[in-house]
CSV table of C-alpha atoms in Angstrom, one decimal:
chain,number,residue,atom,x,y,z
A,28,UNK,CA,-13.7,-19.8,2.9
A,29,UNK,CA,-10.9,-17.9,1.5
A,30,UNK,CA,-8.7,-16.0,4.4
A,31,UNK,CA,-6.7,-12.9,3.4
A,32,UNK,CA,-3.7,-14.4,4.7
A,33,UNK,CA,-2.2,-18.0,4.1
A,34,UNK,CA,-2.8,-20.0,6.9
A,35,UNK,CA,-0.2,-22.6,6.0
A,36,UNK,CA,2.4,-19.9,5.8
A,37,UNK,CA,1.4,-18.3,8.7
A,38,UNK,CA,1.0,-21.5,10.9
A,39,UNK,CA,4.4,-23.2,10.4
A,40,UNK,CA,6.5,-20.2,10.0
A,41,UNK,CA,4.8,-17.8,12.4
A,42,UNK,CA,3.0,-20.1,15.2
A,43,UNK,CA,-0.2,-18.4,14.0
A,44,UNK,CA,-3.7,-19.0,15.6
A,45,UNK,CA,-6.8,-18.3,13.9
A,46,UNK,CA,-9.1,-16.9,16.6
A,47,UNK,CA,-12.8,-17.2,15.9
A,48,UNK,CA,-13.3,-14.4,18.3
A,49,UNK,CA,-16.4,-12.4,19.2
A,50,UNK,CA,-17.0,-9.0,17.2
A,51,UNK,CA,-14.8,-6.4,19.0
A,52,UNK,CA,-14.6,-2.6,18.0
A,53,UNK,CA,-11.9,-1.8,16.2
A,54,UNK,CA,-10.5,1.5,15.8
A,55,UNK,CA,-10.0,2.7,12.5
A,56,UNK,CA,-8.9,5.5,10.0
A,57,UNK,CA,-9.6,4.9,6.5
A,58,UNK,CA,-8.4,7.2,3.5
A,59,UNK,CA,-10.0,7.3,0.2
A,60,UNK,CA,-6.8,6.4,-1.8
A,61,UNK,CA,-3.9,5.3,-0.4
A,62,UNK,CA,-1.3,5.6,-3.1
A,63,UNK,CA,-1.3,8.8,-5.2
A,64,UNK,CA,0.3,10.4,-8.1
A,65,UNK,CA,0.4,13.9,-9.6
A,66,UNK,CA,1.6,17.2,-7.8
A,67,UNK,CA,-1.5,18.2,-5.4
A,68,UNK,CA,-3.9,15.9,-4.5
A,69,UNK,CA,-7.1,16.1,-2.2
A,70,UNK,CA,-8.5,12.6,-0.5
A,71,UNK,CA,-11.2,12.2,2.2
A,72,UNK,CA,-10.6,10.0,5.4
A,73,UNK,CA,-13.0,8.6,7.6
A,74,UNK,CA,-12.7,7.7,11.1
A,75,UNK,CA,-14.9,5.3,13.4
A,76,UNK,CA,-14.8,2.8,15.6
A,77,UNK,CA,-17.5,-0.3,14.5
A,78,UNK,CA,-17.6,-3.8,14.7
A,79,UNK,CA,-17.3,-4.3,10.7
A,80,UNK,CA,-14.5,-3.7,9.0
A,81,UNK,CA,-14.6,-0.9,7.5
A,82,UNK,CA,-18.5,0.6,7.9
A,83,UNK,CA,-18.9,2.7,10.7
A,84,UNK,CA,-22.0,1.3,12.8
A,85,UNK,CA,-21.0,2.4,16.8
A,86,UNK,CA,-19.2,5.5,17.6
A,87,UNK,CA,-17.3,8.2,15.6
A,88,UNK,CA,-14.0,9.2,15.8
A,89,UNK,CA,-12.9,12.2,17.7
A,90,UNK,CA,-11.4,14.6,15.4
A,91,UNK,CA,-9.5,16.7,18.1
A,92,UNK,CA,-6.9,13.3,18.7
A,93,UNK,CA,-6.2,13.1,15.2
A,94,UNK,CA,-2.5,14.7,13.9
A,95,UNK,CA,-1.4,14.5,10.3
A,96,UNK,CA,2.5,14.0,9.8
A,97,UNK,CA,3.4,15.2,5.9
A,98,UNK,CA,6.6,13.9,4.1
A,99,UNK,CA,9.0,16.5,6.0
A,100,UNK,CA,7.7,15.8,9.5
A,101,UNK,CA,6.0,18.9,10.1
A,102,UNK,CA,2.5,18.4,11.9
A,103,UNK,CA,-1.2,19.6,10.9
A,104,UNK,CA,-4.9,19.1,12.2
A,105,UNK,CA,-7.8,17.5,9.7
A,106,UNK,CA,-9.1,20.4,7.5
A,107,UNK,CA,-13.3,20.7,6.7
A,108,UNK,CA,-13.8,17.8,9.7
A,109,UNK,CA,-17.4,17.0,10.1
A,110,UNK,CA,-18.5,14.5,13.5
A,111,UNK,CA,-21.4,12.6,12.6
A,112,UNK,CA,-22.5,9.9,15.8
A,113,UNK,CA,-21.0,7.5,14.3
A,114,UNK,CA,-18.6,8.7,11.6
A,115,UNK,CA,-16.2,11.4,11.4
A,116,UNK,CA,-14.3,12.7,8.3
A,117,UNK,CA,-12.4,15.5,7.2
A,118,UNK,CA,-9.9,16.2,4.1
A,119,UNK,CA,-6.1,16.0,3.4
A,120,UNK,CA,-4.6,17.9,1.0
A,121,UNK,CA,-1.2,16.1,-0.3
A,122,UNK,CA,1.3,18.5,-2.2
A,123,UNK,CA,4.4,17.2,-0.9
A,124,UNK,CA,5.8,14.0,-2.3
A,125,UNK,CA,6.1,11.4,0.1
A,126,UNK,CA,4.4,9.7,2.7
A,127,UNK,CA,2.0,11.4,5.1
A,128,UNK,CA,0.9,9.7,8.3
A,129,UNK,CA,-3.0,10.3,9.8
A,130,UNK,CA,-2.7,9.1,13.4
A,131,UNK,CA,-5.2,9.1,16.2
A,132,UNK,CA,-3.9,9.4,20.1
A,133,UNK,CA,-5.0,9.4,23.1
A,134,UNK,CA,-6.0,7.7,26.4
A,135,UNK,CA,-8.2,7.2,29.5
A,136,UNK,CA,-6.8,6.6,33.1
A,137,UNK,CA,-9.1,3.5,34.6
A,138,UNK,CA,-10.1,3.6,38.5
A,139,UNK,CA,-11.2,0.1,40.1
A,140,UNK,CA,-12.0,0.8,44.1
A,141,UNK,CA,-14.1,-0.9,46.6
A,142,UNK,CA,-17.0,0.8,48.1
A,143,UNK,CA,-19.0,-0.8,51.5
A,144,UNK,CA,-18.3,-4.3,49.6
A,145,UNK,CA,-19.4,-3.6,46.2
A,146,UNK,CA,-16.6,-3.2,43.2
A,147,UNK,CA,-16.8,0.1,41.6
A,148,UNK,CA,-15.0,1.4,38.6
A,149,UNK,CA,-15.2,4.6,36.3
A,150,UNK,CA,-13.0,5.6,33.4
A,151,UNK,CA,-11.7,9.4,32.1
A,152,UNK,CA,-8.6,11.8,32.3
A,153,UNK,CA,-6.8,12.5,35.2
A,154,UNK,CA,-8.7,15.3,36.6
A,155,UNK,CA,-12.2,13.6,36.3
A,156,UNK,CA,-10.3,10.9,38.9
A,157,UNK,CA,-8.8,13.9,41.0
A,158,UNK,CA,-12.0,15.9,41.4
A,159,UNK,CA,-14.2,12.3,42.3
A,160,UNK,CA,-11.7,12.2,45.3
A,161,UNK,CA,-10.6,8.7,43.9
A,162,UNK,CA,-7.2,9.4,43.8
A,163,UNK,CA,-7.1,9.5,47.7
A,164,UNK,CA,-8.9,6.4,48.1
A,165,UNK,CA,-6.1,3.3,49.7
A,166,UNK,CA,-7.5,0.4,47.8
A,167,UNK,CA,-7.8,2.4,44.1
A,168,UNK,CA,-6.2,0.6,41.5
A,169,UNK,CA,-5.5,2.9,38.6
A,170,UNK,CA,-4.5,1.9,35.0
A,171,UNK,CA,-3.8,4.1,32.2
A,172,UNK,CA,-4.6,2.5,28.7
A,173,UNK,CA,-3.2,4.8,25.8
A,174,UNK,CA,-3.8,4.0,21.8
A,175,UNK,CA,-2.7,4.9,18.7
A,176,UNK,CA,-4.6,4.5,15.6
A,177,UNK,CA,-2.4,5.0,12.4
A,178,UNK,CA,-3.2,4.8,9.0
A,179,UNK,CA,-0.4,6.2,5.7
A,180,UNK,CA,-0.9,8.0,2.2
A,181,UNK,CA,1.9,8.5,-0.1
A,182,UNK,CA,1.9,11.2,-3.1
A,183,UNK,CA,4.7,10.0,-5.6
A,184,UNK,CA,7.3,7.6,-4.3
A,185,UNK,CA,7.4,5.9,-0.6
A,186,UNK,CA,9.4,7.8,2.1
A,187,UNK,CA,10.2,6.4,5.8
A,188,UNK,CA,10.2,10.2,7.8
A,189,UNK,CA,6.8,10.0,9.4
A,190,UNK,CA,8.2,6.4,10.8
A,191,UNK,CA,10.3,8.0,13.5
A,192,UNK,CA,9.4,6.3,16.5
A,193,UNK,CA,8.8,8.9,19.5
A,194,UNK,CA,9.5,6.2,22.1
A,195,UNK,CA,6.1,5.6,23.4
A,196,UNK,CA,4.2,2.9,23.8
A,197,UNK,CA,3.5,0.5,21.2
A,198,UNK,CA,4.6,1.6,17.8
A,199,UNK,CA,5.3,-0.2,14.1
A,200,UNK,CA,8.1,0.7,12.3
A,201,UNK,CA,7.6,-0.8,8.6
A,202,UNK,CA,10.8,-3.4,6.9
A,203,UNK,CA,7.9,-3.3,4.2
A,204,UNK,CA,6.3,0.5,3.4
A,205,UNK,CA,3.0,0.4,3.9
A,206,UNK,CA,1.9,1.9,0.6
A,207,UNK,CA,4.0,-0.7,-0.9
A,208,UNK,CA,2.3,-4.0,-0.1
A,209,UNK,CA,1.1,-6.7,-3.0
A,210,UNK,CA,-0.9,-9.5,-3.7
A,211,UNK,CA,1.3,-12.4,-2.8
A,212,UNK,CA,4.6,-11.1,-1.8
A,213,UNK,CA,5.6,-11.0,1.9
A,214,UNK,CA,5.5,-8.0,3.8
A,215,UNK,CA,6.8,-7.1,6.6
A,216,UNK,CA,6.5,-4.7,10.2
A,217,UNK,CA,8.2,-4.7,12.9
A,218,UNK,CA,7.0,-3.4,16.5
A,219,UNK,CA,8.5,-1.3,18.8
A,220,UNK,CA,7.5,-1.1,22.9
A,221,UNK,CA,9.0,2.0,24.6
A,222,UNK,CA,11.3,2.3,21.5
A,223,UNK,CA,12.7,-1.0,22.1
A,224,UNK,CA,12.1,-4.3,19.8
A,225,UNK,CA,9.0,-6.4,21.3
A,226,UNK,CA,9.5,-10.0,21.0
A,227,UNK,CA,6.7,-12.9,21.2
A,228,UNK,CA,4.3,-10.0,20.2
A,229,UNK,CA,0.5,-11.0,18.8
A,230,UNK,CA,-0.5,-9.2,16.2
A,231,UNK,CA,-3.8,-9.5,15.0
A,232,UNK,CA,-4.3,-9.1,11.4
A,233,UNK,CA,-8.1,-9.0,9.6
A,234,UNK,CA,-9.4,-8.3,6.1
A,235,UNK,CA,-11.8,-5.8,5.7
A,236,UNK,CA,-15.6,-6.7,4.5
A,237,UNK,CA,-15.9,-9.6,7.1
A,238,UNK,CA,-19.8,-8.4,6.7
A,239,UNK,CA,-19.3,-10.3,3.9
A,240,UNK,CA,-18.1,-13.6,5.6
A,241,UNK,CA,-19.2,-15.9,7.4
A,242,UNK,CA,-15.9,-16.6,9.2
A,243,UNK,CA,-14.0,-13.2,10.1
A,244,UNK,CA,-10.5,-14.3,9.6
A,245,UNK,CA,-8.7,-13.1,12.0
A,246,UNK,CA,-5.1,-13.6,12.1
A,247,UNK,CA,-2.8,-13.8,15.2
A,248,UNK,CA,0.7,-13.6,13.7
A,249,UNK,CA,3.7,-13.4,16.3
A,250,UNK,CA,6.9,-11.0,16.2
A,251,UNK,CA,10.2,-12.6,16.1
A,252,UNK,CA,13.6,-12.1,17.9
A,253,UNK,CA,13.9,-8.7,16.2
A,254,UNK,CA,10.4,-7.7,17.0
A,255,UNK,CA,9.0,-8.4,13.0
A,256,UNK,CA,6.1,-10.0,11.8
A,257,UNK,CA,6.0,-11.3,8.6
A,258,UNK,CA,2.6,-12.2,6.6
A,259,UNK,CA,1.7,-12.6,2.9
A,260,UNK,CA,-1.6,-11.4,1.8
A,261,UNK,CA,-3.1,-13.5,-0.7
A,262,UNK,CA,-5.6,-11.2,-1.6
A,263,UNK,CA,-6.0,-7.7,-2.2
A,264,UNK,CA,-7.8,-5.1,-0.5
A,265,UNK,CA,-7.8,-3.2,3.1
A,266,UNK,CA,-6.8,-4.8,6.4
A,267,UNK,CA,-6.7,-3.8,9.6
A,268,UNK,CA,-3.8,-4.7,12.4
A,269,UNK,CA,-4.1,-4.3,16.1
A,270,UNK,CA,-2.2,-5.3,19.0
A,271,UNK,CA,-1.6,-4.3,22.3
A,272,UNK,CA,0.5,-4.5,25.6
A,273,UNK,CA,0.2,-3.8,28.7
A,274,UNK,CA,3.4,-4.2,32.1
A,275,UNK,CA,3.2,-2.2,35.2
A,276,UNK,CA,4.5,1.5,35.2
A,277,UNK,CA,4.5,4.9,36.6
A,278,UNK,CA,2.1,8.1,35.2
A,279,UNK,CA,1.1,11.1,37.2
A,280,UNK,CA,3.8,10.0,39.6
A,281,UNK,CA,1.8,6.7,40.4
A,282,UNK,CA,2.4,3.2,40.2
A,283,UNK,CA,-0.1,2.0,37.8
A,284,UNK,CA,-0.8,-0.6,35.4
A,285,UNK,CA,-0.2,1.0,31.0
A,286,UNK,CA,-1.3,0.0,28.6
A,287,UNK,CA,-0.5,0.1,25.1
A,288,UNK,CA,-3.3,0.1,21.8
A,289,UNK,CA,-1.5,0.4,18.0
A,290,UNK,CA,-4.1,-0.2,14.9
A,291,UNK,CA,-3.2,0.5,11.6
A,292,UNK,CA,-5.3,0.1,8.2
A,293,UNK,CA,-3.3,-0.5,5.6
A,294,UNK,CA,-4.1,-1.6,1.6
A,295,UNK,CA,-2.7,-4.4,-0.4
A,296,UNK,CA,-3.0,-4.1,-4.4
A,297,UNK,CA,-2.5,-6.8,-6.9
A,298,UNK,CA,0.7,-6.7,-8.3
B,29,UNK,CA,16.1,-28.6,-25.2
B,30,UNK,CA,18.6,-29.8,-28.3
B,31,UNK,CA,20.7,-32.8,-28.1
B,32,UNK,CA,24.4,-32.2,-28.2
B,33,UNK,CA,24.3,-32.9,-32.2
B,34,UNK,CA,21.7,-30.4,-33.2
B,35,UNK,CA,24.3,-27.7,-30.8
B,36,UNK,CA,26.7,-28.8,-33.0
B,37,UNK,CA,25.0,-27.9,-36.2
B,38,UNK,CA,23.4,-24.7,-35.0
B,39,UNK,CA,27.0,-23.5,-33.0
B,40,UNK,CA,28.5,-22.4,-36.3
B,41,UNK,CA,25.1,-20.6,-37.7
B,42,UNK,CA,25.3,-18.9,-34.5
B,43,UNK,CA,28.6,-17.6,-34.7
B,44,UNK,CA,28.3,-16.9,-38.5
B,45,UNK,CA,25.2,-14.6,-37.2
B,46,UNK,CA,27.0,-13.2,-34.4
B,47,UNK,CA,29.8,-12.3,-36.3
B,48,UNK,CA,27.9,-10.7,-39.1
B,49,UNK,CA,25.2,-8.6,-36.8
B,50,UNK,CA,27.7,-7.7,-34.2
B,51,UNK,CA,28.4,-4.7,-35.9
B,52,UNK,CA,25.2,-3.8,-37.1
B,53,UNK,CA,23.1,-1.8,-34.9
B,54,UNK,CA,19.9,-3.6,-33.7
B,55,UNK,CA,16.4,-2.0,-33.5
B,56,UNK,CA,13.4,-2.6,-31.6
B,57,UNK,CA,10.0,-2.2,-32.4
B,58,UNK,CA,6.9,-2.3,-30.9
B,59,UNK,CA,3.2,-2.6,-32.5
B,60,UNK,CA,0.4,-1.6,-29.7
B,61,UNK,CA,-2.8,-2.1,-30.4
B,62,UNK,CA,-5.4,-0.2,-28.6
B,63,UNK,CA,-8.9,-2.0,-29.1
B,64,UNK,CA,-12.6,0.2,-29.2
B,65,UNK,CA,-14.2,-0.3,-26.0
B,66,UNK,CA,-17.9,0.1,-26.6
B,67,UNK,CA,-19.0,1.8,-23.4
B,68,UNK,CA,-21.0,4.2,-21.7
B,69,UNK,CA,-18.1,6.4,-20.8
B,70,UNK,CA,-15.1,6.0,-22.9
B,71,UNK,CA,-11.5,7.5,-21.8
B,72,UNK,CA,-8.7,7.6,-24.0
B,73,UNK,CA,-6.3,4.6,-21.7
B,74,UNK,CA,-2.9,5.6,-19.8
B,75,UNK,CA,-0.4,3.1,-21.4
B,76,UNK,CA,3.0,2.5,-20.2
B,77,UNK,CA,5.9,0.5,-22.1
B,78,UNK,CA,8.8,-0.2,-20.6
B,79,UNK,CA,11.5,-2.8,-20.8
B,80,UNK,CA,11.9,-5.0,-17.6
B,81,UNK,CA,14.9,-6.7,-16.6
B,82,UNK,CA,14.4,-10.0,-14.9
B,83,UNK,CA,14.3,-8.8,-11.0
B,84,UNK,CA,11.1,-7.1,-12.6
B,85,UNK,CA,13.1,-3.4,-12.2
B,86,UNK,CA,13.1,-0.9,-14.9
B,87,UNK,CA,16.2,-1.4,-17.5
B,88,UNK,CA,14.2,1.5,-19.8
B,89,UNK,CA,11.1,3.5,-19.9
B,90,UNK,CA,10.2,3.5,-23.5
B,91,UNK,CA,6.7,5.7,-24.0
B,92,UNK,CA,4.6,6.8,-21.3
B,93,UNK,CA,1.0,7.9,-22.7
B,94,UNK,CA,-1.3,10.0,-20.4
B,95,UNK,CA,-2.3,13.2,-20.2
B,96,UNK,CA,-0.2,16.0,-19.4
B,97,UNK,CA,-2.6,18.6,-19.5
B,98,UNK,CA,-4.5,19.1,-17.1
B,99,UNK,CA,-8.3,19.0,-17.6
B,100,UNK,CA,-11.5,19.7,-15.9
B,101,UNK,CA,-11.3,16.5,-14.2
B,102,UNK,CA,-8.4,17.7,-12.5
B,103,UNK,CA,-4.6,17.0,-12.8
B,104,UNK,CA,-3.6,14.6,-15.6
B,105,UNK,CA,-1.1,13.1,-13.9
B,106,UNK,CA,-3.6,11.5,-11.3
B,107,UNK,CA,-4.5,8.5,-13.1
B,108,UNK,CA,-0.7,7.4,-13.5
B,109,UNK,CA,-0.9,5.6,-10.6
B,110,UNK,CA,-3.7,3.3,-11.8
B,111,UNK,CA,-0.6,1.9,-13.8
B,112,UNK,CA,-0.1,0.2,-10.6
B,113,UNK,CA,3.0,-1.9,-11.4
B,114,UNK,CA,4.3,1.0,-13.6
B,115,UNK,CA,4.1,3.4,-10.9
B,116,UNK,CA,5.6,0.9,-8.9
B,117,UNK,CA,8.6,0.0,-10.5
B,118,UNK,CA,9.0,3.4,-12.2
B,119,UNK,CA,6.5,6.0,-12.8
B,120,UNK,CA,6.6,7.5,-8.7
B,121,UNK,CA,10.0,7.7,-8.7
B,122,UNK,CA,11.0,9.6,-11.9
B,123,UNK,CA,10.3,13.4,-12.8
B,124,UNK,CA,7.6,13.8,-15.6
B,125,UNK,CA,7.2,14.7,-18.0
B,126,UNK,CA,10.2,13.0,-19.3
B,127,UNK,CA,11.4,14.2,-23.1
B,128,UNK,CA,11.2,11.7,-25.9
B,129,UNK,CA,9.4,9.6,-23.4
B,130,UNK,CA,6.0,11.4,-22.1
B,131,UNK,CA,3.6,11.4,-24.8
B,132,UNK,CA,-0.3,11.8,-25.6
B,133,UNK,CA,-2.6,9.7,-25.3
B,134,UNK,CA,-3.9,7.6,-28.2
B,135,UNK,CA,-7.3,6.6,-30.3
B,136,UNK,CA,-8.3,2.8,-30.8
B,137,UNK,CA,-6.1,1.5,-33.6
B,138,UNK,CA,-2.2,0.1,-33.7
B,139,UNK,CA,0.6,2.5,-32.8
B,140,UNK,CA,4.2,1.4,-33.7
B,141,UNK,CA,7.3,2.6,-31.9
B,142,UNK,CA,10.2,2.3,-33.1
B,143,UNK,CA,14.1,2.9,-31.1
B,144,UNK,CA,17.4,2.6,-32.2
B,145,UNK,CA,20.4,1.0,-30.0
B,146,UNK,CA,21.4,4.6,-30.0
B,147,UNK,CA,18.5,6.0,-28.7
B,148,UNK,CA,17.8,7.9,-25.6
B,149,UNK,CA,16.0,5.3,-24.6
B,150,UNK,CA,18.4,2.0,-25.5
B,151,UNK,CA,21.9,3.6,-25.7
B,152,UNK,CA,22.3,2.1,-22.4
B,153,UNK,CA,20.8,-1.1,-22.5
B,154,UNK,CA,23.6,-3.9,-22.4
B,155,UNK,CA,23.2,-7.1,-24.2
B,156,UNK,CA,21.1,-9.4,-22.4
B,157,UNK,CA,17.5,-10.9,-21.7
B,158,UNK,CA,14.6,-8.8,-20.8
B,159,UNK,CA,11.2,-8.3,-20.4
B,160,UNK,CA,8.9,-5.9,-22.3
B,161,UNK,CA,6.1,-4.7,-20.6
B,162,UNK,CA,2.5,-2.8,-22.0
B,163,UNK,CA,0.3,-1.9,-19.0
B,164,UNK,CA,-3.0,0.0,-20.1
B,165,UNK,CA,-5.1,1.7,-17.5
B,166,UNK,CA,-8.5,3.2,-18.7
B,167,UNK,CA,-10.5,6.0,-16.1
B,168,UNK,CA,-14.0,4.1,-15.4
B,169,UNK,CA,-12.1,1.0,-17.1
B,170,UNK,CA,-9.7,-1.6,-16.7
B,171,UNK,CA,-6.2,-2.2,-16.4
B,172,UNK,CA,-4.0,-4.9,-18.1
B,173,UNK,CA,-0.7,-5.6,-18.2
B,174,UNK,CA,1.0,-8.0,-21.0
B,175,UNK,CA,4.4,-9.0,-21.0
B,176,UNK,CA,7.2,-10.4,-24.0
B,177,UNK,CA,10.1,-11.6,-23.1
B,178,UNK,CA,13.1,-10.8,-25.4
B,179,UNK,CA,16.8,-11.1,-26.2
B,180,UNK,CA,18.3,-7.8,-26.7
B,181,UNK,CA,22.2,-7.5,-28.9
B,182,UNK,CA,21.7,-11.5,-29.7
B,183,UNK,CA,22.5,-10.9,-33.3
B,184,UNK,CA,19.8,-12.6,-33.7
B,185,UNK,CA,15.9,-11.4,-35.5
B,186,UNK,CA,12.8,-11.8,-33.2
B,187,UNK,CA,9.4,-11.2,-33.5
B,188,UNK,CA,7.1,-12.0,-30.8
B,189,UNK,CA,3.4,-11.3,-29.9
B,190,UNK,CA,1.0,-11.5,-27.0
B,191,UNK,CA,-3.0,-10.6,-27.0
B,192,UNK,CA,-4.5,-9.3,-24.4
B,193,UNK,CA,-8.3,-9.9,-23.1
B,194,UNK,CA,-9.5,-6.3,-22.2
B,195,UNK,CA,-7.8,-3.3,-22.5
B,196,UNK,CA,-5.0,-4.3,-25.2
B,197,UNK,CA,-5.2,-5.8,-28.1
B,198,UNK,CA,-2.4,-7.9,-30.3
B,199,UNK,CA,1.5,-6.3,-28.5
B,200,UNK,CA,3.8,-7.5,-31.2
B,201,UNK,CA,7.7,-6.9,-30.0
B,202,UNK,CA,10.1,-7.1,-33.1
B,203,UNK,CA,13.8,-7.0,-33.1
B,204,UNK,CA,16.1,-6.2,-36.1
B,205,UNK,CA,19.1,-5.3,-37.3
């Protein structure tokens, strides 16, 4: 079995740990062309969250969280979006060299209370919890978890604008451009929690097409001092990153547990 | 390689070259061959030549051939890309089409180019080694890239050629003065 990544690489430099983990659903945006050339171009994107990497086979994507950041910063909504049950897509039309970002966000506020013994616990936005008069209860434990699924384009040559961090949760800022990752050269991200560096940081790292593997090959890959992770891809083709953090906090003016979801899919072309 | 005797011989040869070519201006030419592809859908290829320096950046774009019009299946320019290491290294950063430089693209059969040391393309190329590069990228095909490594202002004649397996046939690189 081949793995996307090398694992000699990745285990003495990086302290990686392959994880043979169970199927999860992964969150994912996935353009139809990543790189582009040419003045105005149109490119469908999909958006799902399955098992497989990257065929949608569990729940579609909700069109509403998705923003689209062009070259120059300013913001749009998907154009001719269709939600299917379990795939949603819609169109981008590029006519601004540069890089665009497609990015999905959004979150649910978690409620965990006891009722006569039993452990109870429901999920939604703030006023679901309000108007189920949970909010009131003494022994509620309330966690918000937020995500953000990312995924870039670039028309012409690689720019960084759309990489401004707001400040928020977990976030990648790219040493190496996205759109600019290749078959056997190192590349390079660096994470961000709250705007600041995250150190010690797993990232998890997979290949797309593990329908096609027996083993998924799943990479764990650990930011440094300065918050980066560095891999080299010895194969070309779509991956998928993820990680996710979590520390206690404050929202709606209570003390609550956050937590923090980035995904990105990202493409790696032979050089 | 050579033993300090056979530098000693070939030093003055050298010199007697240099001293005799310095002042003549060098050219470089290239032979491309574009093979016939026998299949069911046949487009004309994208080729880009360009001379490399060692780093792999661009010391000259010599001939990009795509097509600038556009067509009914769309923009020309949208296949540049599938040049992926010329688009890398080049193509998305410059402003096309690019005079002397932007061309059409070709039938099966060998094309010659031919620059000067004074032309647009070379005027600025210092003495030195480099790399020239062919990449051919076909729609509904393949894409190859071939690479010759060369001495440019050595005062010395080269010829050199590479073939590829696919989508380019016999590259031969010559430089003369």
């Amino acid at each position: 079995m081949k793995f996307g990544l090398r694992p000699l690489l990745l285990a003495a430099v990086l302290g990686a740990v392959a994880v043979p983990s169970a199927q999860a659903h992964r969150m994912w945006i996935l353009p139809s062309t990543f790189t582009l050339s040419g003045d105005e171009q149109t490119i469908t994107v999909d958006g799902a969250i399955s098992n497989d990497l990257f065929f949608p086979n569990h729940v579609a994507m909700n069109l509403e969280n998705i923003t689209i950041s062009a070259p120059d910063g300013t913001t749009s909504k998907p154009q001719n979006g269709w939600e299917g049950e379990i795939r949603s897509t819609f169109d981008l039309k590029l006519d601004e060299q540069g890089t665009y970002k497609i990015a999905e966000e959004g979150g649910f506020y978690f409620a965990r209370w006891e009722e006569e013994g039993e452990e109870k616990r429901t999920r939604g936005n703030w006023e679901r919890l309000e108007k189920l008069g949970l909010l009131e209860k003494p022994d509620v434990k309330l966690m918000y978890a937020g995500r953000r699924a990312e995924t870039f384009v670039t028309l012409g040559a690689p720019t960084q604008h759309v990489f401004k961090p707001t400040g928020e949760g977990v976030e990648m800022v790219p040493v190496t451009h996205p759109n600019d990752l290749y078959q056997g050269e190192e590349a390079s991200f660096k994470f961000l929690i709250d705007g600041a560096p995250v150190i010690d940081q797993a990232i998890t790292i997979v290949k797309g097409n593990d329908r096609y593997r027996d083993i998924v090959g799943e990479f764990k890959v650990k930011t440094d001092a300065e918050g980066i992770v560095s891999f080299t891809p010895e194969e070309p083709g779509r991956y998928w990153l993820q990680t996710r953090a979590q520390k206690p906090g404050e929202a709606q003016g209570r003390k609550m547990m956050l937590m923090s979801t980035y995904s990105a899919t990202f493409e790696v072309l032979t050089p | 390689m050579g033993s300090s005797m056979k530098l000693k011989t070939v030093i003055p040869t050298m010199m007697l070259a240099m001293c005799c070519f310095a002042a003549q201006a060098e050219t470089l030419s290239v032979d491309i061959e574009l093979p016939r592809i026998d299949v069911a859908e046949y487009h004309r290829p994208y080729v880009a030549i360009w001379i490399a320096n060692q780093d792999r950046t661009v010391a000259a774009n010599l001939n990009v051939w795509y097509q600038q019009e556009d067509g009914p299946e769309g923009e020309g320019e949208t296949w540049l890309k599938d040049m992926r290491q010329w688009w890398r290294r080049s193509g998305r950063s410059l402003e096309l089409p690019i005079d002397g430089v932007s061309g059409a693209t070709k039938v099966p059969g060998t094309h010659t180019l031919v620059f000067s040391e004074t032309s647009d393309q070379l005027s600025s190329l210092v003495a030195g080694e480099y790399v020239l590069c062919v990449e051919a990228a076909r729609e509904v095909g393949g894409r190859e890239i071939l690479r010759l490594p060369f001495k440019w202002k050595s005062g010395q004649a080269q010829t050199t050629s590479v073939t590829g397996e696919t989508e380019l046939g016999e590259i031969t690189l010559k430089i003369e003065s």
